[in-house]
Coordinates of C-alpha atoms and ligand atoms in Angstrom, one line a residue:
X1 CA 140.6 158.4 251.5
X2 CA 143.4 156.3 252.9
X3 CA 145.0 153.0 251.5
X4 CA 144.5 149.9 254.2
X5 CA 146.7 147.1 255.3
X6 CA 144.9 144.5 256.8
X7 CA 147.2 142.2 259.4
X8 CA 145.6 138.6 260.1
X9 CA 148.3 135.5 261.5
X10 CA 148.1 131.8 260.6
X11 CA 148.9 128.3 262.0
X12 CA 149.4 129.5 265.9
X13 CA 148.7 132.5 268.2
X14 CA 151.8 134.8 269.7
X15 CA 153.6 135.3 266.3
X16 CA 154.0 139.0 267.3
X17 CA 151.4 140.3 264.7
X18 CA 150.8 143.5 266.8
X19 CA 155.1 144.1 266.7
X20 CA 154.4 143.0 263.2
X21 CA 151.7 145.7 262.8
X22 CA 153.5 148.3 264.7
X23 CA 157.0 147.6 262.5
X24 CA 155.5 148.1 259.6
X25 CA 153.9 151.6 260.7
X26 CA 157.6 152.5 261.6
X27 CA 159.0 151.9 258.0
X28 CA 155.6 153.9 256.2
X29 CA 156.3 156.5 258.6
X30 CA 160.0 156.8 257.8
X31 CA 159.3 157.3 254.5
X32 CA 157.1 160.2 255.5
X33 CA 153.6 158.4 255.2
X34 CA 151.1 158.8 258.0
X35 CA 149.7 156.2 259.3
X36 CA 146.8 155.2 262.2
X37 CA 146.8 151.8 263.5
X38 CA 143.9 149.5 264.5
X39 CA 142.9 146.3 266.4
X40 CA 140.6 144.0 266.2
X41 CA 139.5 141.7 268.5
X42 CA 137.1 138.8 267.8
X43 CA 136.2 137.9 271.5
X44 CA 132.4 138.9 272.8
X45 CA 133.8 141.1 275.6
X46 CA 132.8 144.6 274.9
X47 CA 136.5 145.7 276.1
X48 CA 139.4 144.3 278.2
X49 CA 138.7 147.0 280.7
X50 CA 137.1 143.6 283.1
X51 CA 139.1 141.3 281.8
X52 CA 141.7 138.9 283.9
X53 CA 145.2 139.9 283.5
X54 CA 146.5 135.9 283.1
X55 CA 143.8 135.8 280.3
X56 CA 144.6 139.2 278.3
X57 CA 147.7 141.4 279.7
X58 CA 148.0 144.6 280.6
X59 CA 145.0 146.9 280.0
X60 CA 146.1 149.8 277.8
X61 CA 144.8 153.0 278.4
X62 CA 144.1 155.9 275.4
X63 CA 143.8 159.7 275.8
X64 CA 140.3 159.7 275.2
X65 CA 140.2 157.1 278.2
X66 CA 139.5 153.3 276.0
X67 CA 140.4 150.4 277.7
X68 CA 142.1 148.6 275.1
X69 CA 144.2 146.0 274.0
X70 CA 147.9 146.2 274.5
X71 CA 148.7 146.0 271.0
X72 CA 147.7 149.6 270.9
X73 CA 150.4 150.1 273.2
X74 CA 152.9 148.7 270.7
X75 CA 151.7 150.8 267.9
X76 CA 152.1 154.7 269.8
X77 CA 155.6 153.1 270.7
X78 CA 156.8 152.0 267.3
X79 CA 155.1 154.9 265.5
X80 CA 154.4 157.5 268.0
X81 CA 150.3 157.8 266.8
X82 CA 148.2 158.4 269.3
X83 CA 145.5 156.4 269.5
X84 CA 141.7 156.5 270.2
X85 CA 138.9 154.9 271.3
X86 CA 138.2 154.5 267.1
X87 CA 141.6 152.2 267.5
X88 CA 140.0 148.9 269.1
X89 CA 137.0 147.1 268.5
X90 CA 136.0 143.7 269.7
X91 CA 132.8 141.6 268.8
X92 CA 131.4 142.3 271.9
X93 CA 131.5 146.3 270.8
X94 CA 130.7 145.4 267.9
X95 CA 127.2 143.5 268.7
X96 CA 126.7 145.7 271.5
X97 CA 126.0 148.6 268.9
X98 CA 123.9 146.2 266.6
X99 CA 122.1 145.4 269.7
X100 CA 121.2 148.8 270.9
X101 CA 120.1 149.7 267.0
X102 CA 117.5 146.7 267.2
X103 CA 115.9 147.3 270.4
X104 CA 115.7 150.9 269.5
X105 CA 113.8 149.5 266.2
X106 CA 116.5 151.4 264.2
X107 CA 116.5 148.1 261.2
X108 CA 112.6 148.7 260.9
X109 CA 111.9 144.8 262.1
X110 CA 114.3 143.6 259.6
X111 CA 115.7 140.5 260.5
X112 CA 119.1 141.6 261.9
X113 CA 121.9 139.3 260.7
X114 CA 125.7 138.5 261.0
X115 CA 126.0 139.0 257.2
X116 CA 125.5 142.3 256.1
X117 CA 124.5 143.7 259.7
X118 CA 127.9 142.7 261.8
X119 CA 129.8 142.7 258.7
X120 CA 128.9 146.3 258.0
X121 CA 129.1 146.9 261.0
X122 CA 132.8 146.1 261.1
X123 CA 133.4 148.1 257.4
X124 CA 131.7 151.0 259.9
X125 CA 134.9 150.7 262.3
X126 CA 137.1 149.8 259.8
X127 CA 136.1 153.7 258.6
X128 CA 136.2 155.6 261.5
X129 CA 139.4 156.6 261.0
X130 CA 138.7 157.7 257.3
X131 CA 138.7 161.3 258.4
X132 CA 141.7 161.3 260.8
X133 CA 143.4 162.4 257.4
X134 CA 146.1 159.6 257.0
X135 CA 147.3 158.4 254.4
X136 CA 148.0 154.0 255.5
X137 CA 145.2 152.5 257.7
X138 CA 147.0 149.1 259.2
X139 CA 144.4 147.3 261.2
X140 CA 145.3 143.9 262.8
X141 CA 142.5 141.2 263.1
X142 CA 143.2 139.2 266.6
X143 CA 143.0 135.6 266.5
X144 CA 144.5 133.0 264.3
X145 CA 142.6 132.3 260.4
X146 CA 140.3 129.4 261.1
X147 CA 138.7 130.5 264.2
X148 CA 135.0 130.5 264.3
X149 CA 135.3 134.1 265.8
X150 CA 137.6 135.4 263.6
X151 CA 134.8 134.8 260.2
X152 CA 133.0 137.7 260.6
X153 CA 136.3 140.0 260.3
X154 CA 137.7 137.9 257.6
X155 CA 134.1 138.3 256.0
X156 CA 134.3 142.0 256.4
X157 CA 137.1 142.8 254.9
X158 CA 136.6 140.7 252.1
X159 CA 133.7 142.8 251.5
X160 CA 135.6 146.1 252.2
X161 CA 138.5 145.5 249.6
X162 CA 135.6 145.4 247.2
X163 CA 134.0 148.1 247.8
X164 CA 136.9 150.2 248.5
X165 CA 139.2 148.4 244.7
X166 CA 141.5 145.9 245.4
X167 CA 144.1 148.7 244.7
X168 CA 143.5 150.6 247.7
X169 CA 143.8 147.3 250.2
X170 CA 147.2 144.9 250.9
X171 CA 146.0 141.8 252.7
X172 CA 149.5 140.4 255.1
X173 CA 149.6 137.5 256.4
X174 CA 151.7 136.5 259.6
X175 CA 152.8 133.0 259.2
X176 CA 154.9 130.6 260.8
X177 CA 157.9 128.5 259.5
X178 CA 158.9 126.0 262.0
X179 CA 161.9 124.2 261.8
X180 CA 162.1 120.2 262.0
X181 CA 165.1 119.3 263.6
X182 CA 164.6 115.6 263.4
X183 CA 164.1 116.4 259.2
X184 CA 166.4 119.1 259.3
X185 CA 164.8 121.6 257.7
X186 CA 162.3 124.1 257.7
X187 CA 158.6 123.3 256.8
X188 CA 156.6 125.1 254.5
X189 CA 153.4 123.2 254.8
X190 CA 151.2 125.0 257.9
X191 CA 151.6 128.2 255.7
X192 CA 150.4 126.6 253.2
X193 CA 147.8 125.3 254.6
X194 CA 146.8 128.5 256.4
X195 CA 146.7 130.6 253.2
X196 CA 144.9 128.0 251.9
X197 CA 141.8 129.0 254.5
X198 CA 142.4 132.4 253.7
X199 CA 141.7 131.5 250.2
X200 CA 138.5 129.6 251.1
X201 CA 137.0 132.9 252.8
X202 CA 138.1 134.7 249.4
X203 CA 140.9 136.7 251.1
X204 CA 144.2 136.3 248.9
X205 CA 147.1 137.6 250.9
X206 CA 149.5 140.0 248.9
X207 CA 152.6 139.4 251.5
X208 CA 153.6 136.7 253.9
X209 CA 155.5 137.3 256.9
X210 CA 157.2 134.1 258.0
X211 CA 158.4 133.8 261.7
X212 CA 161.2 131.3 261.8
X213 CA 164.2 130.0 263.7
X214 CA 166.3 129.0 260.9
X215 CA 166.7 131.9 258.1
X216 CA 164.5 131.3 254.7
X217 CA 167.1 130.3 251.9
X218 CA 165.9 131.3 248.2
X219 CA 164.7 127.9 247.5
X220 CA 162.3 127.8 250.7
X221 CA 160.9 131.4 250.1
X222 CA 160.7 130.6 245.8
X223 CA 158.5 127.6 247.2
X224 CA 156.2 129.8 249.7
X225 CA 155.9 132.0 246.7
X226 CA 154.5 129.3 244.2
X227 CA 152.1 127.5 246.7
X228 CA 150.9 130.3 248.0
X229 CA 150.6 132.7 244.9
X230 CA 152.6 135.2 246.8
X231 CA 155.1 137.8 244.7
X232 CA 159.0 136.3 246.2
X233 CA 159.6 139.9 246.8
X234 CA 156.5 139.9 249.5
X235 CA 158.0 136.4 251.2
X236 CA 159.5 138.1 254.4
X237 CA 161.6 136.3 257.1
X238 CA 160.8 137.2 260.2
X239 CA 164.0 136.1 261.9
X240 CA 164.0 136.5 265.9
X241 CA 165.8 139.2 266.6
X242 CA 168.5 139.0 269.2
X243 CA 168.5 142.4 271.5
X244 CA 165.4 144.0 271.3
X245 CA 161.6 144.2 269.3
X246 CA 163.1 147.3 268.2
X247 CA 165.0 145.6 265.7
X248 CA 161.9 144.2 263.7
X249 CA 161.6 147.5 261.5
X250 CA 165.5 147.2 260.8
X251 CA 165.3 143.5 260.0
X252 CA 162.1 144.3 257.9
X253 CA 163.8 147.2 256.2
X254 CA 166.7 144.7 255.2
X255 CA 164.3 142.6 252.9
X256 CA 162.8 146.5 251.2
X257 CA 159.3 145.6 252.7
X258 CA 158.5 149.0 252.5
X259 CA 159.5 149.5 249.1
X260 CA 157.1 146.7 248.1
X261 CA 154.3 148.0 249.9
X262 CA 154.9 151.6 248.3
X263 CA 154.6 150.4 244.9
X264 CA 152.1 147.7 245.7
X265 CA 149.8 150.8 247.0
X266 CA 151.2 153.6 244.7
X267 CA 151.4 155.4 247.9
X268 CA 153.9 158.7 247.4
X269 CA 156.8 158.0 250.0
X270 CA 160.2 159.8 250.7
X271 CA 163.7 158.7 251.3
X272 CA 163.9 156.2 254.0
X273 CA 165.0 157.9 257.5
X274 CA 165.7 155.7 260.4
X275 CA 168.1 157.5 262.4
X276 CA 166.4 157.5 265.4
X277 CA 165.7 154.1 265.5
X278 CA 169.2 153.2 264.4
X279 CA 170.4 155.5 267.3
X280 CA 168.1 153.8 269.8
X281 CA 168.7 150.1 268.6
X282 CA 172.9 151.2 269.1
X283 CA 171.8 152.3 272.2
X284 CA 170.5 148.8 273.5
X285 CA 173.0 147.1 271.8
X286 CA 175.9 149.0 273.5
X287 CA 174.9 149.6 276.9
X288 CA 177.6 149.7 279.5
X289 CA 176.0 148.5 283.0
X290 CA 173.5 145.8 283.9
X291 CA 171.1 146.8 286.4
X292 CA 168.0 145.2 288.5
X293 CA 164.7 146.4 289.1
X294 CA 161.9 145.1 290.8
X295 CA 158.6 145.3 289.7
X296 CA 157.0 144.5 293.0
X297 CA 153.1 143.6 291.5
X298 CA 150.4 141.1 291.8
X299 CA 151.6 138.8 289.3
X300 CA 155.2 137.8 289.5
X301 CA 155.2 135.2 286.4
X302 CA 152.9 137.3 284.0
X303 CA 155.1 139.6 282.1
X304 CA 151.8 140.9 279.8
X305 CA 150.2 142.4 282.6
X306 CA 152.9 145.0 283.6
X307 CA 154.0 145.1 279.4
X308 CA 154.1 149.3 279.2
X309 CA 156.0 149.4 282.6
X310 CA 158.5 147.0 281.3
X311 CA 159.0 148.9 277.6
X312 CA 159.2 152.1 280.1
X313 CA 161.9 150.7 281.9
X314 CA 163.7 149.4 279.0
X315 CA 163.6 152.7 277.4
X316 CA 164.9 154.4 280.2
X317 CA 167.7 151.8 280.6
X318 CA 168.8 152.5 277.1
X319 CA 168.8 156.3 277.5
X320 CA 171.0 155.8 280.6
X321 CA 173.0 153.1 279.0
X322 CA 171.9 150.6 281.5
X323 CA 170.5 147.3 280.2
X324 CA 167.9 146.7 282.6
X325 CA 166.9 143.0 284.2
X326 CA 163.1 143.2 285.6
X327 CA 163.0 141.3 288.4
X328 CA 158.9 140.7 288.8
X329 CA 158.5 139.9 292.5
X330 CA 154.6 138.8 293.7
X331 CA 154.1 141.2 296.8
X332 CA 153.1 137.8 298.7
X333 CA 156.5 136.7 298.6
X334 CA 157.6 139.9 300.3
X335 CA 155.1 139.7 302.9
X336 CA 156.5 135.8 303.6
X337 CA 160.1 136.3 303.4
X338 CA 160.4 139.9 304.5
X339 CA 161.6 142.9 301.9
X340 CA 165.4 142.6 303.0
X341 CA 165.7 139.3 302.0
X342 CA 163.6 139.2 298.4
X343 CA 164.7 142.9 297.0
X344 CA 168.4 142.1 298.1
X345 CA 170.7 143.3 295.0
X346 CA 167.6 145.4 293.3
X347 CA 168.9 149.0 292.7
X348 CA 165.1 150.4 292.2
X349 CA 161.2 149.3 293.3
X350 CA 158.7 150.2 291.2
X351 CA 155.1 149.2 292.5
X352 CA 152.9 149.3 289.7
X353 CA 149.0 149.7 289.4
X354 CA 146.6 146.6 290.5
X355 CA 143.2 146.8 292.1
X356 CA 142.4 144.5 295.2
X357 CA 143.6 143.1 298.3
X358 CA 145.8 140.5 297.5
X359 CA 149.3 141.3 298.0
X360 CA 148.5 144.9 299.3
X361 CA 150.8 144.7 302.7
X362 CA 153.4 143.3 300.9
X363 CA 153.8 146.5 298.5
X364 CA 153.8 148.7 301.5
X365 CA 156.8 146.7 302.4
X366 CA 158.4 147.0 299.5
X367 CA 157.7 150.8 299.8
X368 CA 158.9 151.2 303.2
X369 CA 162.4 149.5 302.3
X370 CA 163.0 151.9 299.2
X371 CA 161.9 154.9 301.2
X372 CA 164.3 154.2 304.4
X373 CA 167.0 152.6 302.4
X374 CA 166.9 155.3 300.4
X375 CA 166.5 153.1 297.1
X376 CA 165.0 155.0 294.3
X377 CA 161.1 154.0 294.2
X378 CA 158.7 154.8 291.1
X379 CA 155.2 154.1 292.6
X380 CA 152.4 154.1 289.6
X381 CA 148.3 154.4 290.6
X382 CA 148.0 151.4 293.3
X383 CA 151.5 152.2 293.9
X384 CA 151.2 155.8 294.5
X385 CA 148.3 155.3 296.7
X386 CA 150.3 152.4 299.4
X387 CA 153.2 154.8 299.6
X388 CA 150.8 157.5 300.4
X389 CA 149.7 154.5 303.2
X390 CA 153.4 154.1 304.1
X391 CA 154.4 157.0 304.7
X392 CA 151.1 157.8 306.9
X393 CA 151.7 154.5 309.1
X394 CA 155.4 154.5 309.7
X395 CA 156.3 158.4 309.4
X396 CA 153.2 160.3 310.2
X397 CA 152.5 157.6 312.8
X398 CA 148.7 157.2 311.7
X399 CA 149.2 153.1 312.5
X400 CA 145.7 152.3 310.9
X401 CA 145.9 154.1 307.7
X402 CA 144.8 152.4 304.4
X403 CA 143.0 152.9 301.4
X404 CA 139.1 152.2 301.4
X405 CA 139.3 150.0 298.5
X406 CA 141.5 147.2 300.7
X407 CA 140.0 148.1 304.5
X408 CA 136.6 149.8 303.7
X409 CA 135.7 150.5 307.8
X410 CA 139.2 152.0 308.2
X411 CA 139.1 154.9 310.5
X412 CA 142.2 156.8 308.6
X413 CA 140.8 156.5 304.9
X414 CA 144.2 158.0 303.6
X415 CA 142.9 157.0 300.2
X416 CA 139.6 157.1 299.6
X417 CA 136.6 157.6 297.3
X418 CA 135.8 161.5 296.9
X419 CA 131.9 162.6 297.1
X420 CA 132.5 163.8 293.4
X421 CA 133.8 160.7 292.0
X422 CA 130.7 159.0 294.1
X423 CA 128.0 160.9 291.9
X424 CA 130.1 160.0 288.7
X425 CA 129.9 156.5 289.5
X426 CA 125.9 156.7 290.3
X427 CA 125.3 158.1 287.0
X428 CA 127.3 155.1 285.3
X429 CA 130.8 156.0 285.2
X430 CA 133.2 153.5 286.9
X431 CA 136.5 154.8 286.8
X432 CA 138.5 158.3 285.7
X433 CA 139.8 157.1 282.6
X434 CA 141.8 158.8 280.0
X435 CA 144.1 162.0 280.2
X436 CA 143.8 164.3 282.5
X437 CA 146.0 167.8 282.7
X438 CA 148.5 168.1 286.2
X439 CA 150.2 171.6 287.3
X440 CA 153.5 170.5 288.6
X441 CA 154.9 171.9 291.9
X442 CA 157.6 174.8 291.8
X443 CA 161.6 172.9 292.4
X444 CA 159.7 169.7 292.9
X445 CA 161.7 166.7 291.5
X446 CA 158.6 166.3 289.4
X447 CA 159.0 169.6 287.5
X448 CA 162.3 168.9 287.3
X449 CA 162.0 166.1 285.7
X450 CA 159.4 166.9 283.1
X451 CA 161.0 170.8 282.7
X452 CA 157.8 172.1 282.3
X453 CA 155.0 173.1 285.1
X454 CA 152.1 171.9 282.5
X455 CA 151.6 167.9 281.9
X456 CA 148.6 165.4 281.0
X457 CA 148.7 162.1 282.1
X458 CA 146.6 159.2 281.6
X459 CA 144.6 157.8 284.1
X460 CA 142.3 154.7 284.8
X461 CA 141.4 154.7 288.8
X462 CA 138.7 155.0 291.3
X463 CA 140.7 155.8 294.2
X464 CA 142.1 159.1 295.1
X465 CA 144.2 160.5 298.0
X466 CA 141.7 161.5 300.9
X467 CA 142.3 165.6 300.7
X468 CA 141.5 166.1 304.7
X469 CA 145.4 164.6 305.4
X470 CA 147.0 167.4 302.9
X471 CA 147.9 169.2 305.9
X472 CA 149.5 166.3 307.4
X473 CA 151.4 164.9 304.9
X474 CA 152.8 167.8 304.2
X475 CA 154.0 168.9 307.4
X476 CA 155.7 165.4 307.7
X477 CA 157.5 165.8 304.6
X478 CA 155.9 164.1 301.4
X479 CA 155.4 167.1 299.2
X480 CA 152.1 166.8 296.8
X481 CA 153.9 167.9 294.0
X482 CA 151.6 167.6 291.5
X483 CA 147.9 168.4 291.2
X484 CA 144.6 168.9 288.9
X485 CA 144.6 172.4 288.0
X486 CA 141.8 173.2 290.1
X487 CA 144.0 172.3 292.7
X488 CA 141.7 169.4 294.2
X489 CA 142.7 166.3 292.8
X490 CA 146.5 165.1 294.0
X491 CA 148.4 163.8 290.9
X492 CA 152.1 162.9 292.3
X493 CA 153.6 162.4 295.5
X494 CA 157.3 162.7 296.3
X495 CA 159.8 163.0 299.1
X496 CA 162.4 165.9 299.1
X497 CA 165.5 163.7 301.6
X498 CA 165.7 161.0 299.3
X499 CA 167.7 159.6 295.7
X500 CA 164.4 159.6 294.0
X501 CA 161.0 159.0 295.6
X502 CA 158.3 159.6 293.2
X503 CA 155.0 158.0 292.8
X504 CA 152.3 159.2 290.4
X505 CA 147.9 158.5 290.6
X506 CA 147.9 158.4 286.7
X507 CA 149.8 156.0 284.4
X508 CA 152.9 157.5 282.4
X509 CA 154.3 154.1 281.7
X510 CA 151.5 154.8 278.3
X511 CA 153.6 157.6 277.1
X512 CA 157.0 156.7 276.6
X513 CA 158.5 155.9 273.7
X514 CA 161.7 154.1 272.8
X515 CA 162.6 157.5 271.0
X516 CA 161.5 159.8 273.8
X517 CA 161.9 157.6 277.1
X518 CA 159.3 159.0 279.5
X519 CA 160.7 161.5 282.3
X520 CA 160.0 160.0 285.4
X521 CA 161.4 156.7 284.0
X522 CA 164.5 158.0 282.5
X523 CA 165.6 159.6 286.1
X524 CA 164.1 156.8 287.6
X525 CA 166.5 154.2 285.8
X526 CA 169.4 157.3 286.1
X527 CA 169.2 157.5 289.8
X528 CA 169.2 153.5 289.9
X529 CA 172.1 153.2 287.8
X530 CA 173.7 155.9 290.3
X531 CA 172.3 153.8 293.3
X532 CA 174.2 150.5 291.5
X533 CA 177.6 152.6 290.9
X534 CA 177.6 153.9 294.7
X535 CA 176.5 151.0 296.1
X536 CA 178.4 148.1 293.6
X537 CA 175.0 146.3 293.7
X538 CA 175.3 144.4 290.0
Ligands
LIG601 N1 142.7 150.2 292.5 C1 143.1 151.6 292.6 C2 142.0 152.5 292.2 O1 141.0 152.1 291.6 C3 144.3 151.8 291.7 C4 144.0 151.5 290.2 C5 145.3 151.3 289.4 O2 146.3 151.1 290.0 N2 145.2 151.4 288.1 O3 142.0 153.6 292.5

């Protein structure tokens, strides 16, 4: 059975518990524990997979095709796990399962009720990952202690640590420090206070992890420590760190948190190892050119909406030395202003995913001004399928071409709905979610890329490219590089006279990793870099 670290935060919202979460996986794993990570989320929605972007960020997609939180996307990052639909639950999911138990009669006309049926409920999901075989479960409740929502969790857990021995179970709490600049100095109170509603649920957290602006002298963590019953060993500064999130494990590792968890757990750990992450963190830290990319979406101002794209990007940057400066453009600007005039000094467009009309002409735009200036152009789901409507307007001279999702009577469906997908969607599936396996295209840039003719990709689409114009396209020069191994489904687009022209119907900004930067992005960034150098743009 494994040992569990439950994450909960205190005083506000967006103190980074899921970095938090994910850093802590990093230093476990570096000391050769295995780990799985979990979220939890207290809202009623079953899953973000409807939810607005503004509201919750990007959508993050698993293998086994979840629609999850982004946290999750944080934790393969940091710790490389791969996670699962067993990775996020919300109350919604929660109560949806209770609910389908009682109408099926399954609690025997019991009187169904939030304690013990949606607290056990919750110890349920807290144990699906019991057989996965790891050794550290760290689950992350969402929300800040003191939420109605969040009692239930808290509740839960309580319960769990219980049953499971208080030995087996470290309770961390993400706190926050501010700093009083009238006072002049830093205020220990609203952790206080916040442990102190911890306490009132019966949870006692074992470490603290204070965010702060100022760093935490003795006397200030010796304090925490006494009000809040908390060993001055487990007191951790979490200092902002200057270059990168990658640095949280590093900072972390400074103050031995993982030597405090491993004899608070009696778990059996190795030596310490954190070359790679050293190597990557030098990496940032030390790049030698600046570079621009624009991220030509729906939202311009919303950087959680696009939040695996933009790690992607930075990961590629740092493999290339490039530091990379995202410049997130709405589409509606482009289609006001014109693409010459709002991409001026980008050295690579990436149009990401996005469902709906807004914006749409102002991608293809976008698309058309990489493709004929011959700026390198990364084009992910939405963005695959409008330079598949590019290139059929203004090279394959089909003027009316679109996708069926924006202009449903168009009379050159370039993209469209396929029967198959049609009867999946009758019998209750909405999208094709999850990972799907690609055969790559012999001396495509694709397979050059990747170096290997075998992938899987995740996807999360409705839309496909309308297999009737293969002949077409192909003829006018945008190769289909890669496809679903029974040949039907087409998986990447590219075009052979250009820097780098690549767009993609699944998502791979899921898969990379600050460690292992994702193919198409690393030569994406490395052709943009060599754009910047022959060009002198930045
Ligand atoms: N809206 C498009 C579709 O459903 C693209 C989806 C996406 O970009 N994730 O096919």
């Amino acid at each position: 059975m494994p040992k569990y670290i439950f994450i909960t935060g205190g005083v506000v919202s967006s103190l980074g518990k899921g970095i938090t979460a994910a850093s802590i996986g990093v230093l476990l794993k570096a000391r050769d524990i295995s780990v799985a990570h979990q979220k939890f989320d207290p809202y009623l929605n079953v899953d973000p997979g409807t939810m607005n972007p503004y509201q919750h960020g990007e959508v993050y997609v698993t293998d086994d095709g979840a629609e999850s939180d982004l946290d999750l996307g944080h934790y393969e990052r940091f710790t490389g796990v791969t996670t699962s639909q067993n990775c996020n639950f919300t109350s919604g999911r929660i109560y949806d399962t209770i609910l389908k138990k009682e109408r099926r009669g399954d609690y025997l006309g019991g009187t169904v009720q939030v304690v013990p049926h949606v607290t056990t409920e919750i110890c349920n999901s807290v144990r699906s990952l019991d057989n996965t075989g790891v050794d550290v479960v760290i689950a992350e409740i969402g929300g800040t202690v003191g939420d109605i929502e969040s009692l239930p969790f808290l509740e839960a857990l309580r319960q769990f640590s219980n049953q499971i021995g208080r030995s087996n179970v470290l309770f961390i709490h993400v706190t926050l420090v501010p700093f009083l600049a009238k006072a002049g100095e830093v205020k220990t109170k609203p952790t206080q206070h916040s442990v102190g509603r911890l306490r009132e649920i019966g949870i006692i957290p074992d470490m603290l992890i204070c965010r702060t602006e100022k760093h935490l002298d003795k006397e200030v963590r010796r304090k925490i420590s006494l009000f809040c019953n908390v060993d001055e060993d487990a007191v951790i500064e979490a200092f902002d760190v200057p270059h990168t999130i990658y640095e949280v494990p590093l900072e972390f590792a400074s103050q031995n948190l993982d030597h405090w968890i491993i004899d608070a757990l009696g778990l059996r750990a190795g030596r310490r190892n954190l070359r790679a992450w050293r190597e990557y963190v030098d990496k940032v830290v030390n790049c030698e050119h600046t570079i621009e990319i624009a991220v030509v979406g729906k939202y311009s101002e919303l950087l959680d909406a696009y939040k695996s794209i933009h790690e992607s990007l930075n990961h590629g940057g740092a493999h290339n030395k490039a530091t990379i400066r995202i410049r997130s453009i709405s589409s509606e600007d482009i289609e006001k202003n014109g693409a010459a005039k709002v991409l001026k000094g980008a050295s690579g467009i990436l149009v990401p995913g996005g469902f709906g009309t807004r914006g749409h002409e102002g991608k293809i735009l976008a698309i058309k001004y990489a493709r004929e200036k011959k700026l390198p152009f990364l084009g992910i789901c939405l963005g695959m399928q409008m330079a598949v409507v590019e290139f059929a307007r203004n090279v394959l001279k089909i003027k009316d071409a679109d996708s069926t999702e924006l202009v449903p009577e168009t009379k050159n469906p370039v993209i469209h709905i396929m029967e198959e997908q049609k009867m999946i969607m009758n019998i209750g599936g909405t999208m094709r979610l999850g990972a799907f396996p690609a055969v790559l295209a012999k001396s495509s840039l694709a397979r050059k890329s990747y170096g290997t003719d075998k992938i899987s990709e995740r996807h999360r689409h409705r839309f496909e490219f309308n297999n009737d114009y293969r002949d077409q396209f192909e003829k006018g020069g945008m190769t289909l590089s890669g496809l679903s191994p029974d040949g039907i489904l087409v998986e990447i687009v590219e075009i052979a006279n250009h820097p780098f022209f690549i767009a993609t119907q699944f998502h791979p900004e899921f898969k990379s990793r600050p460690v292992a930067p994702h193919p198409l992005f690393r030569d994406f960034i490395g052709a943009s870099v060599a754009y910047s150098k022959k060009t002198g743009k930045n």
